[in-house]
mmCIF file of N, CA, C and O in Angstrom:
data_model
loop_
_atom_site.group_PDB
_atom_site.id
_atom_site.type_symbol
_atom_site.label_atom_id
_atom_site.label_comp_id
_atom_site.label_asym_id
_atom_site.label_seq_id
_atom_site.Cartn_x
_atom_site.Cartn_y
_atom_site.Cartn_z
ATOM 1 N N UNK A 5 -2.262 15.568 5.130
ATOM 2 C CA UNK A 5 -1.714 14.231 5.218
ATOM 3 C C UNK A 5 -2.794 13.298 5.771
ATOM 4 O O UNK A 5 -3.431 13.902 6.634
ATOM 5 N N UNK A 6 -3.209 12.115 5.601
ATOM 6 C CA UNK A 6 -3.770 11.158 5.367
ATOM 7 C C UNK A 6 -3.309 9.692 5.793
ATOM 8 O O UNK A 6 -2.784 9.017 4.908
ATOM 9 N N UNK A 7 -3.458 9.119 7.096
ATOM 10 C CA UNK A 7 -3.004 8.302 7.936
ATOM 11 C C UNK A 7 -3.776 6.695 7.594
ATOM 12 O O UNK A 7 -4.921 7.049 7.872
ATOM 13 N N UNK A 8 -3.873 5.764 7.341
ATOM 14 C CA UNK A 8 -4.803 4.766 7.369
ATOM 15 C C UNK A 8 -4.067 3.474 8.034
ATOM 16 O O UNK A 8 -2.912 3.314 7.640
ATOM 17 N N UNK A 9 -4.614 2.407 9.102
ATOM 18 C CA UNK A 9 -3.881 1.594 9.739
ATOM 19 C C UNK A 9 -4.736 0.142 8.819
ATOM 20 O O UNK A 9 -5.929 -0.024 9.073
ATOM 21 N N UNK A 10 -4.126 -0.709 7.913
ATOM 22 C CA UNK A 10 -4.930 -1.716 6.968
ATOM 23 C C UNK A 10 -4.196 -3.220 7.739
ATOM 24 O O UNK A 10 -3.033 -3.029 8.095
ATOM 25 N N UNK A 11 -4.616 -4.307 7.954
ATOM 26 C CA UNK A 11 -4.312 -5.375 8.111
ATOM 27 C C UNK A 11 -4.316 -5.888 6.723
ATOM 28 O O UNK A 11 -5.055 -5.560 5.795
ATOM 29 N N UNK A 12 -3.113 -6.972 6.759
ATOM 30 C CA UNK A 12 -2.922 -7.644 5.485
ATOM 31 C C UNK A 12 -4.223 -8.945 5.536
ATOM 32 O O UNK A 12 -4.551 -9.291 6.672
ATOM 33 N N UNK A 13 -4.690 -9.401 4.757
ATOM 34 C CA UNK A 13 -6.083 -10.421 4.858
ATOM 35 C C UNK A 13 -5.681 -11.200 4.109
ATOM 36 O O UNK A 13 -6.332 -12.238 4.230
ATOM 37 N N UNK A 14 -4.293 -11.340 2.734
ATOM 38 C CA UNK A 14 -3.572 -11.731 1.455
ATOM 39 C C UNK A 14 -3.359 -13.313 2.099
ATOM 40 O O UNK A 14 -2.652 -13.301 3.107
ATOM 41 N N UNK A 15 -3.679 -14.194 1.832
ATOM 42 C CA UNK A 15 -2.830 -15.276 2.651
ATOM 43 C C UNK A 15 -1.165 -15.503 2.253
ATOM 44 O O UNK A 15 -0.377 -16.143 2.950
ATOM 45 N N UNK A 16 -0.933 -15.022 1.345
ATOM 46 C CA UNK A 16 0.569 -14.794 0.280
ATOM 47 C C UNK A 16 1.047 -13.289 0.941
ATOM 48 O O UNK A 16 2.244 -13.033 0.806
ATOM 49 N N UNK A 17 0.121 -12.178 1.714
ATOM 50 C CA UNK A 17 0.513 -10.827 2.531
ATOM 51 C C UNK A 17 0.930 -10.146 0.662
ATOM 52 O O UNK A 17 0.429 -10.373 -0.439
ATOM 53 N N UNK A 18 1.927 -9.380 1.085
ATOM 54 C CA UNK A 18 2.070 -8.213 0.083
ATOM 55 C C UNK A 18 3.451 -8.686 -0.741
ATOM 56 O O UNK A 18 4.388 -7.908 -0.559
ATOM 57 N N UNK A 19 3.690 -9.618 -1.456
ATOM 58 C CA UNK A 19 4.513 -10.135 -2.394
ATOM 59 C C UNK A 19 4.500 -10.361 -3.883
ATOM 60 O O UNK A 19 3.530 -10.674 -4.572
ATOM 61 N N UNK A 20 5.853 -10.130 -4.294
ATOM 62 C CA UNK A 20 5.423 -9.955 -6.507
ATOM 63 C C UNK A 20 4.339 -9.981 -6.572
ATOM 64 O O UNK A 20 3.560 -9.234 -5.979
ATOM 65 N N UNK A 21 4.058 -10.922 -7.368
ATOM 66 C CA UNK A 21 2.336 -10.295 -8.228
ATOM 67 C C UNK A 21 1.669 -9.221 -7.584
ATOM 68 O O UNK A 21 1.286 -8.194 -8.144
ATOM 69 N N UNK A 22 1.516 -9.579 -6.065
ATOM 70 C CA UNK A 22 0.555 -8.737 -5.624
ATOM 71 C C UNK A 22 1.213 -7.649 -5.090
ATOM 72 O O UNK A 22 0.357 -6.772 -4.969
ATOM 73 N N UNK A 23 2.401 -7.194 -4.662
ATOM 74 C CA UNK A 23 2.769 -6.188 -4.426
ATOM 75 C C UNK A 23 2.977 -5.439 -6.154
ATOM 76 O O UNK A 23 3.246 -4.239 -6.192
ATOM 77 N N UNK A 24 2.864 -6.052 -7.209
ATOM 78 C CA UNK A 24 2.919 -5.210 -8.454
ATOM 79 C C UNK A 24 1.785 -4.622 -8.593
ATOM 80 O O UNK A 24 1.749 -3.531 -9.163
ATOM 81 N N UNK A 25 0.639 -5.216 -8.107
ATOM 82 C CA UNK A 25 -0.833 -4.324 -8.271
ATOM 83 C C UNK A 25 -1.008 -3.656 -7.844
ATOM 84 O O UNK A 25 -1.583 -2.720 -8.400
ATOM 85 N N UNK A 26 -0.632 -3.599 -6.428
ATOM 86 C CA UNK A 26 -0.271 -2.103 -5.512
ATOM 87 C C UNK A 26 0.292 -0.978 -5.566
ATOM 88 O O UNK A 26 -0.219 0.126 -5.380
ATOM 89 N N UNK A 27 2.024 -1.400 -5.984
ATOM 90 C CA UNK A 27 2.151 -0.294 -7.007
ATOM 91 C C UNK A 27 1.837 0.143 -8.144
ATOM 92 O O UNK A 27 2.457 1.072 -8.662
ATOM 93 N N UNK A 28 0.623 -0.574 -8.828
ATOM 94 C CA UNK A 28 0.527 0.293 -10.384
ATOM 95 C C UNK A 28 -0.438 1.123 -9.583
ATOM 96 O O UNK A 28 -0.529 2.350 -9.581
ATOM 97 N N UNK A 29 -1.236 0.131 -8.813
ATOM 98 C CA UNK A 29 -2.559 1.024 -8.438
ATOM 99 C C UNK A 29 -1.966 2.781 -7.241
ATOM 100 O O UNK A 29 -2.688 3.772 -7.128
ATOM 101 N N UNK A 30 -0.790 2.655 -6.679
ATOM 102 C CA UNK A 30 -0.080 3.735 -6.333
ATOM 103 C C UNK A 30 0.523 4.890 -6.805
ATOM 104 O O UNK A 30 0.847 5.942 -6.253
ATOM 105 N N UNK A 31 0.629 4.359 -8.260
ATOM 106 C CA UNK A 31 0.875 5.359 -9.095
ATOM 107 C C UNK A 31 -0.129 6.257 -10.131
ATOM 108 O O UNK A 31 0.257 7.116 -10.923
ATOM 109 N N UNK A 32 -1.143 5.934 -9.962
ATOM 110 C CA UNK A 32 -2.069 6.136 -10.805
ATOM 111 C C UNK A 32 -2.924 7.619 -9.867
ATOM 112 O O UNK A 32 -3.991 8.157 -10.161
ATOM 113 N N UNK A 33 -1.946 7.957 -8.671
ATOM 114 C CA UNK A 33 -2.017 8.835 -8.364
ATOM 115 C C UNK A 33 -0.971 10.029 -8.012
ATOM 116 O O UNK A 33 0.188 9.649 -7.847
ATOM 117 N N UNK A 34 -1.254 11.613 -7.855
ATOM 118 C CA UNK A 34 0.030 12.370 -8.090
ATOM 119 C C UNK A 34 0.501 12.452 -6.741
ATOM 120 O O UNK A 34 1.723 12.512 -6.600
ATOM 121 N N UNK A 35 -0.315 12.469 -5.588
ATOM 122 C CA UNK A 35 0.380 12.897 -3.894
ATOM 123 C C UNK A 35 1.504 11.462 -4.005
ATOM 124 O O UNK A 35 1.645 10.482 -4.736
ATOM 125 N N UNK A 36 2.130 12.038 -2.833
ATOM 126 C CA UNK A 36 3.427 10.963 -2.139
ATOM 127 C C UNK A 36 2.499 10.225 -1.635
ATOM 128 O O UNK A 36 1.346 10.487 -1.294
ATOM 129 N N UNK A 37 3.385 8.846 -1.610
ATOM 130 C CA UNK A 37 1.923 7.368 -0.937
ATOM 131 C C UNK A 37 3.355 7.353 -0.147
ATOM 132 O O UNK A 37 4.324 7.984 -0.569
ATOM 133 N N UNK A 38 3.386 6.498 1.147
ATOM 134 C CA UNK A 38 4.149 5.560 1.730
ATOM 135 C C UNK A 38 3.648 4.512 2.303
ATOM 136 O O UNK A 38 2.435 4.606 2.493
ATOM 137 N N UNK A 39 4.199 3.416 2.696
ATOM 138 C CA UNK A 39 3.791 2.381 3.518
ATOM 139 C C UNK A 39 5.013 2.204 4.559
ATOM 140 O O UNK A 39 6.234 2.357 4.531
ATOM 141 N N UNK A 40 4.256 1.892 5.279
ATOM 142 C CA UNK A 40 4.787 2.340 7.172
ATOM 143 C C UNK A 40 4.333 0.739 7.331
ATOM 144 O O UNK A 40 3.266 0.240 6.976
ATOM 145 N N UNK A 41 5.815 -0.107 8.167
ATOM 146 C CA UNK A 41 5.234 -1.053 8.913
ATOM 147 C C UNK A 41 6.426 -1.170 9.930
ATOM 148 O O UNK A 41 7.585 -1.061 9.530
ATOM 149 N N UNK A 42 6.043 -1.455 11.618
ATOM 150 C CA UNK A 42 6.946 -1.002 12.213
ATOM 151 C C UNK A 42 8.800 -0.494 12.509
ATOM 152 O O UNK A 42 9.933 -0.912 12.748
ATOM 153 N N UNK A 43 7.944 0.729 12.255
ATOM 154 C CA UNK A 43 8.904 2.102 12.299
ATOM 155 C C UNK A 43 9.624 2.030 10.927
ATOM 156 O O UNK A 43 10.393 2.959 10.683
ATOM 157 N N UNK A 44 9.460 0.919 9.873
ATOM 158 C CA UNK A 44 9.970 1.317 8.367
ATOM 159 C C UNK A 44 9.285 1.831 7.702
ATOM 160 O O UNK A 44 8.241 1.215 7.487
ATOM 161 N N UNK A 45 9.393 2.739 7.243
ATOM 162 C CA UNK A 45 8.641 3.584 6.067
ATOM 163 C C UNK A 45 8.883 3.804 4.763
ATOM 164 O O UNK A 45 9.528 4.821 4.507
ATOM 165 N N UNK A 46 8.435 2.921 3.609
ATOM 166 C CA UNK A 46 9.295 3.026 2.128
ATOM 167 C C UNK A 46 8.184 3.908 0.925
ATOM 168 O O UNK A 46 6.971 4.097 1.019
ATOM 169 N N UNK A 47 9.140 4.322 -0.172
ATOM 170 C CA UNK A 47 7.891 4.703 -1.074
ATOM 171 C C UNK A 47 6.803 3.828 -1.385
ATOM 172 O O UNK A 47 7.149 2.748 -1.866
ATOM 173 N N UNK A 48 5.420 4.040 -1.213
ATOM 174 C CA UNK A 48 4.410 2.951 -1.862
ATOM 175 C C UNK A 48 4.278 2.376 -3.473
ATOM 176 O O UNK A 48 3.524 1.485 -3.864
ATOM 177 N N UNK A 49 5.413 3.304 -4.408
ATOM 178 C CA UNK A 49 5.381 3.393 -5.796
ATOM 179 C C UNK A 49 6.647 2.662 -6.135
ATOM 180 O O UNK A 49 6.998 2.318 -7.264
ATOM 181 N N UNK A 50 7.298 2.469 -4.987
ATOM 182 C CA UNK A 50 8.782 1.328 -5.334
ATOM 183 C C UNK A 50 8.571 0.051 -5.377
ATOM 184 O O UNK A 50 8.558 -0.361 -4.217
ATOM 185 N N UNK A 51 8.406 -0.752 -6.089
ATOM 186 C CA UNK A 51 8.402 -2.328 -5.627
ATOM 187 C C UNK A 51 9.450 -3.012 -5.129
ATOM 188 O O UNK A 51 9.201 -4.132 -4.683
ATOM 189 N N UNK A 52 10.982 -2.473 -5.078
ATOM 190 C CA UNK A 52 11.927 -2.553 -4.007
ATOM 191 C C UNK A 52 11.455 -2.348 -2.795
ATOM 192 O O UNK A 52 11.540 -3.210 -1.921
ATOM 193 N N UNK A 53 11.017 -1.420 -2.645
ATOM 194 C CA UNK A 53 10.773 -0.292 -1.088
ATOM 195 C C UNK A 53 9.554 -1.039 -0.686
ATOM 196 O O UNK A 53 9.345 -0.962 0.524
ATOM 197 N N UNK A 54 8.462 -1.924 -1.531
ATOM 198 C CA UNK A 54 7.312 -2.547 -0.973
ATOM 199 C C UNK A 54 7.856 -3.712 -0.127
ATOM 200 O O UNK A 54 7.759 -3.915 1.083
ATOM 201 N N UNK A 55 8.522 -4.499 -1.212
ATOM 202 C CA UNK A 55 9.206 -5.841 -0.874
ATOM 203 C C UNK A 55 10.138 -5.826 0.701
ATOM 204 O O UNK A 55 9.735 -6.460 1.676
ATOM 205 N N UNK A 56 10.949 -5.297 0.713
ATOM 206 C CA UNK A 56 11.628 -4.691 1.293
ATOM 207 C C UNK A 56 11.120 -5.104 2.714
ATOM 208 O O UNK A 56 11.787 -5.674 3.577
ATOM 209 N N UNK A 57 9.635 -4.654 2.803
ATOM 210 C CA UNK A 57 8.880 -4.453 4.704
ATOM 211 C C UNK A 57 8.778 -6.150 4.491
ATOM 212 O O UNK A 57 9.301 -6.728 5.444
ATOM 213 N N UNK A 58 8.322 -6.914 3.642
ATOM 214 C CA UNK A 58 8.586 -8.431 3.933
ATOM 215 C C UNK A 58 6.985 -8.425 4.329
ATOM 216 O O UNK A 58 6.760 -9.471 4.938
ATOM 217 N N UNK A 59 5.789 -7.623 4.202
ATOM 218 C CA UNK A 59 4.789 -7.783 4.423
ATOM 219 C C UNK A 59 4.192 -9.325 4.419
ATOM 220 O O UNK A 59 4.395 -9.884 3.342
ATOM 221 N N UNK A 60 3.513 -10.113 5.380
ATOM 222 C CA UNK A 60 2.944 -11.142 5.215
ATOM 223 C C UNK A 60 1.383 -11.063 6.098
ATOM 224 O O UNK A 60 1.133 -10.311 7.040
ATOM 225 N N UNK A 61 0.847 -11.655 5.732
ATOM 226 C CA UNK A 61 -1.319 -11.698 6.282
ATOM 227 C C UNK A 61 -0.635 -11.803 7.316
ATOM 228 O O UNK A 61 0.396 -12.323 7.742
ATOM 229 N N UNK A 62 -1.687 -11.013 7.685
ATOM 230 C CA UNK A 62 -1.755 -10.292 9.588
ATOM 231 C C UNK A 62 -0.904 -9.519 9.782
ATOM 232 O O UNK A 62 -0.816 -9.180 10.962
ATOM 233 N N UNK A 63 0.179 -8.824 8.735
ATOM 234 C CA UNK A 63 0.555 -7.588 8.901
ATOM 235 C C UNK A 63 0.124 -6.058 9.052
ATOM 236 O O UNK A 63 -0.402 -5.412 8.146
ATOM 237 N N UNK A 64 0.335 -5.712 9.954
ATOM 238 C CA UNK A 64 -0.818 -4.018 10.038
ATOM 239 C C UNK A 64 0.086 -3.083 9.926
ATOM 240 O O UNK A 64 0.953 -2.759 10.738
ATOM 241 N N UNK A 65 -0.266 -2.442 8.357
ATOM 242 C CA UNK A 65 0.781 -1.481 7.635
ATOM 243 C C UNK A 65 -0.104 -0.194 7.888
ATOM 244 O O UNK A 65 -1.322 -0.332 7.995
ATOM 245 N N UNK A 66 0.519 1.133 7.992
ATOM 246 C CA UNK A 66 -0.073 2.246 7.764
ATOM 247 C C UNK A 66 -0.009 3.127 6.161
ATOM 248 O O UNK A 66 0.984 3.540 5.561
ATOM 249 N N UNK A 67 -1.209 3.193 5.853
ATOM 250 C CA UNK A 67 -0.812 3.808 4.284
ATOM 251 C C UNK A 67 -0.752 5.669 4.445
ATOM 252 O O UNK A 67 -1.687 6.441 4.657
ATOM 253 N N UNK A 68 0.171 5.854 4.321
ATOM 254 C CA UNK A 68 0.498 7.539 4.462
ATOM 255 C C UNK A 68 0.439 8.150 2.881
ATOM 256 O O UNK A 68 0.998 7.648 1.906
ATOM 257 N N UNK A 69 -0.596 9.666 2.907
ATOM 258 C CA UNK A 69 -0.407 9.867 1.539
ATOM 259 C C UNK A 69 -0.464 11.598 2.211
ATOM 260 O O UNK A 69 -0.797 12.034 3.313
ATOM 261 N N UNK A 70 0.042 12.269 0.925
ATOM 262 C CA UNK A 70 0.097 13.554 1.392
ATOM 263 C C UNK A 70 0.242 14.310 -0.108
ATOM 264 O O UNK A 70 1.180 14.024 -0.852
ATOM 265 N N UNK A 71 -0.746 15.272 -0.465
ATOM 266 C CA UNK A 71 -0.888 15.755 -1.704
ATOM 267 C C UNK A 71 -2.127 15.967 -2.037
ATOM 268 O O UNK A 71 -3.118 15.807 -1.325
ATOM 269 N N UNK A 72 -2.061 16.474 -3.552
ATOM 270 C CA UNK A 72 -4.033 16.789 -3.707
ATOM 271 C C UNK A 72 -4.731 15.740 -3.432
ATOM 272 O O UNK A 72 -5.751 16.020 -2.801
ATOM 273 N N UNK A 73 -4.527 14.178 -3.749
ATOM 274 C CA UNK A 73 -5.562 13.531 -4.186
ATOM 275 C C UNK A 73 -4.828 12.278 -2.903
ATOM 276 O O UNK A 73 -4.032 11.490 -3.412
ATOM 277 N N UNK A 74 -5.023 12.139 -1.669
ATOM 278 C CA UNK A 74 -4.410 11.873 -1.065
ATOM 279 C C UNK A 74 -5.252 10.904 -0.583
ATOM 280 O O UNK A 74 -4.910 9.723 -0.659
ATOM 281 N N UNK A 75 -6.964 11.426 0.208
ATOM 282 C CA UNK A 75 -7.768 10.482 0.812
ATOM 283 C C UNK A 75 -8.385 9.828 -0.522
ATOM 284 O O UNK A 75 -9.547 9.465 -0.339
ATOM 285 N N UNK A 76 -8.004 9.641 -1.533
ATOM 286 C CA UNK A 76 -8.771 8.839 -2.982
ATOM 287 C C UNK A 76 -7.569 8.011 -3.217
ATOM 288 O O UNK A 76 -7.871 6.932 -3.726
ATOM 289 N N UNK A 77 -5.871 8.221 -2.940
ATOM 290 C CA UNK A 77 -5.343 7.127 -2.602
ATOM 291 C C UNK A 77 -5.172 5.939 -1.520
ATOM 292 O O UNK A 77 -4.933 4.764 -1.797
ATOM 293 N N UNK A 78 -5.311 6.386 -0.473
ATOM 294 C CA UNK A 78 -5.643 6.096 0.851
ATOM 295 C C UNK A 78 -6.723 5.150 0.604
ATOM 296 O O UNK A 78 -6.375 3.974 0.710
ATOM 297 N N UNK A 79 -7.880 5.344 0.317
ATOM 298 C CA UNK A 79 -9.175 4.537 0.077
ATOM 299 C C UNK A 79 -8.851 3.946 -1.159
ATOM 300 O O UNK A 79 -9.530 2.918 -1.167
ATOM 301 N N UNK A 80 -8.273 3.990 -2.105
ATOM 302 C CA UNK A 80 -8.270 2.935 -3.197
ATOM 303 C C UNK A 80 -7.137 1.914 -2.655
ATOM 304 O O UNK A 80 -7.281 0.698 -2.782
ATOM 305 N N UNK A 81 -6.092 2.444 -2.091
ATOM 306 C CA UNK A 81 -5.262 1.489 -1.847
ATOM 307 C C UNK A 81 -5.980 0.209 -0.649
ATOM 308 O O UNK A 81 -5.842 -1.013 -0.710
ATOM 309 N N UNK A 82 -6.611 0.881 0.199
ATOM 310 C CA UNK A 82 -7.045 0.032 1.292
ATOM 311 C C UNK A 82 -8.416 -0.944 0.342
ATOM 312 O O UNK A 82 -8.917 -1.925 0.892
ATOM 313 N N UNK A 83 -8.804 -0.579 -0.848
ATOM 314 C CA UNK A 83 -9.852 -1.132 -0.866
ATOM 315 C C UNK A 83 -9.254 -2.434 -1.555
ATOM 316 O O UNK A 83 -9.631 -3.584 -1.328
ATOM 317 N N UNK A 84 -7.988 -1.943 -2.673
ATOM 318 C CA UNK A 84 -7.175 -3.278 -3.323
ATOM 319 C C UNK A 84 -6.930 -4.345 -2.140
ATOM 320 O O UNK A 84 -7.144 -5.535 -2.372
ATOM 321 N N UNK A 85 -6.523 -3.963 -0.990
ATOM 322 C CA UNK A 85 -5.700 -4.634 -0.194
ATOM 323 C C UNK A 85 -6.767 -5.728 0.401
ATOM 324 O O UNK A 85 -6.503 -6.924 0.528
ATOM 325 N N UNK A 86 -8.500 -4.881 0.877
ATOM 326 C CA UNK A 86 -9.362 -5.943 1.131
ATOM 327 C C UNK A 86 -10.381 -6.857 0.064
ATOM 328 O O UNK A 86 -11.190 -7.762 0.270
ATOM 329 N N UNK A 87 -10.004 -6.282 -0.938
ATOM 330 C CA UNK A 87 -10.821 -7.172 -2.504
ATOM 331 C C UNK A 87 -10.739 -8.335 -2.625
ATOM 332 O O UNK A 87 -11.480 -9.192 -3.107
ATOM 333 N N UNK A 88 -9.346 -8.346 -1.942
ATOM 334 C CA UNK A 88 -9.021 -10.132 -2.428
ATOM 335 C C UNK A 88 -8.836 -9.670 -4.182
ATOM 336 O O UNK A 88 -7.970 -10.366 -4.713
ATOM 337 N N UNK A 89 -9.187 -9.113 -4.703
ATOM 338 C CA UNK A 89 -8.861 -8.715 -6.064
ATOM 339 C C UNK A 89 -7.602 -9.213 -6.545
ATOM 340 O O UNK A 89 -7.654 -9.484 -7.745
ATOM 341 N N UNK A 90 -6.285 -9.463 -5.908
ATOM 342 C CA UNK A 90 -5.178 -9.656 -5.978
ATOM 343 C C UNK A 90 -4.718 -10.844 -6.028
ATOM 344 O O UNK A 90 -3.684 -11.231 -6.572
ATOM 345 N N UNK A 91 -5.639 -11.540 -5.347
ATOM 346 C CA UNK A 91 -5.122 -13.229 -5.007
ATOM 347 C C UNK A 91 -4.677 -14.139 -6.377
ATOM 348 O O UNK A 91 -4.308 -15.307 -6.249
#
């Protein structure tokens, strides 16, 4: 299992559009992803379950993955999140 603590940098944080890139980019792997933001924990592959934490910039989410390919989700997800790629 595979722990990562990411600050949101999004000025929009983790909402539609950009919570849809997150989950495609979440699925494009086979381990369990979650996102953890205090003490809620939803699937990272739900865009209900993303929406849901209400993520906004300056939120500090933990990305939990657990499975074969776990630290290559972990690091791709954290890298979408600081790209600005999303904006």
């Amino acid at each position: 299992m595979v722990v990562k603590s990411v600050t949101i940098s999004n000025p929009v944080g983790l909402h539609a559009r950009h919570a849809t890139f997150f989950i495609q980019k979440a699925n494009e792997f086979r381990c369990s992803i979650w996102v953890e933001k205090e003490n809620r924990k939803v699937n990272a592959k739900s865009l209900l379950g993303v929406l849901s934490l209400g993520i906004v910039c300056g939120a500090v989410i933990n990305l939990i993955a657990d499975g074969p390919d776990e630290q290559e989700a972990v690091d791709a997800l954290e890298e979408l999140i600081n790209s600005g790629k999303d904006e």
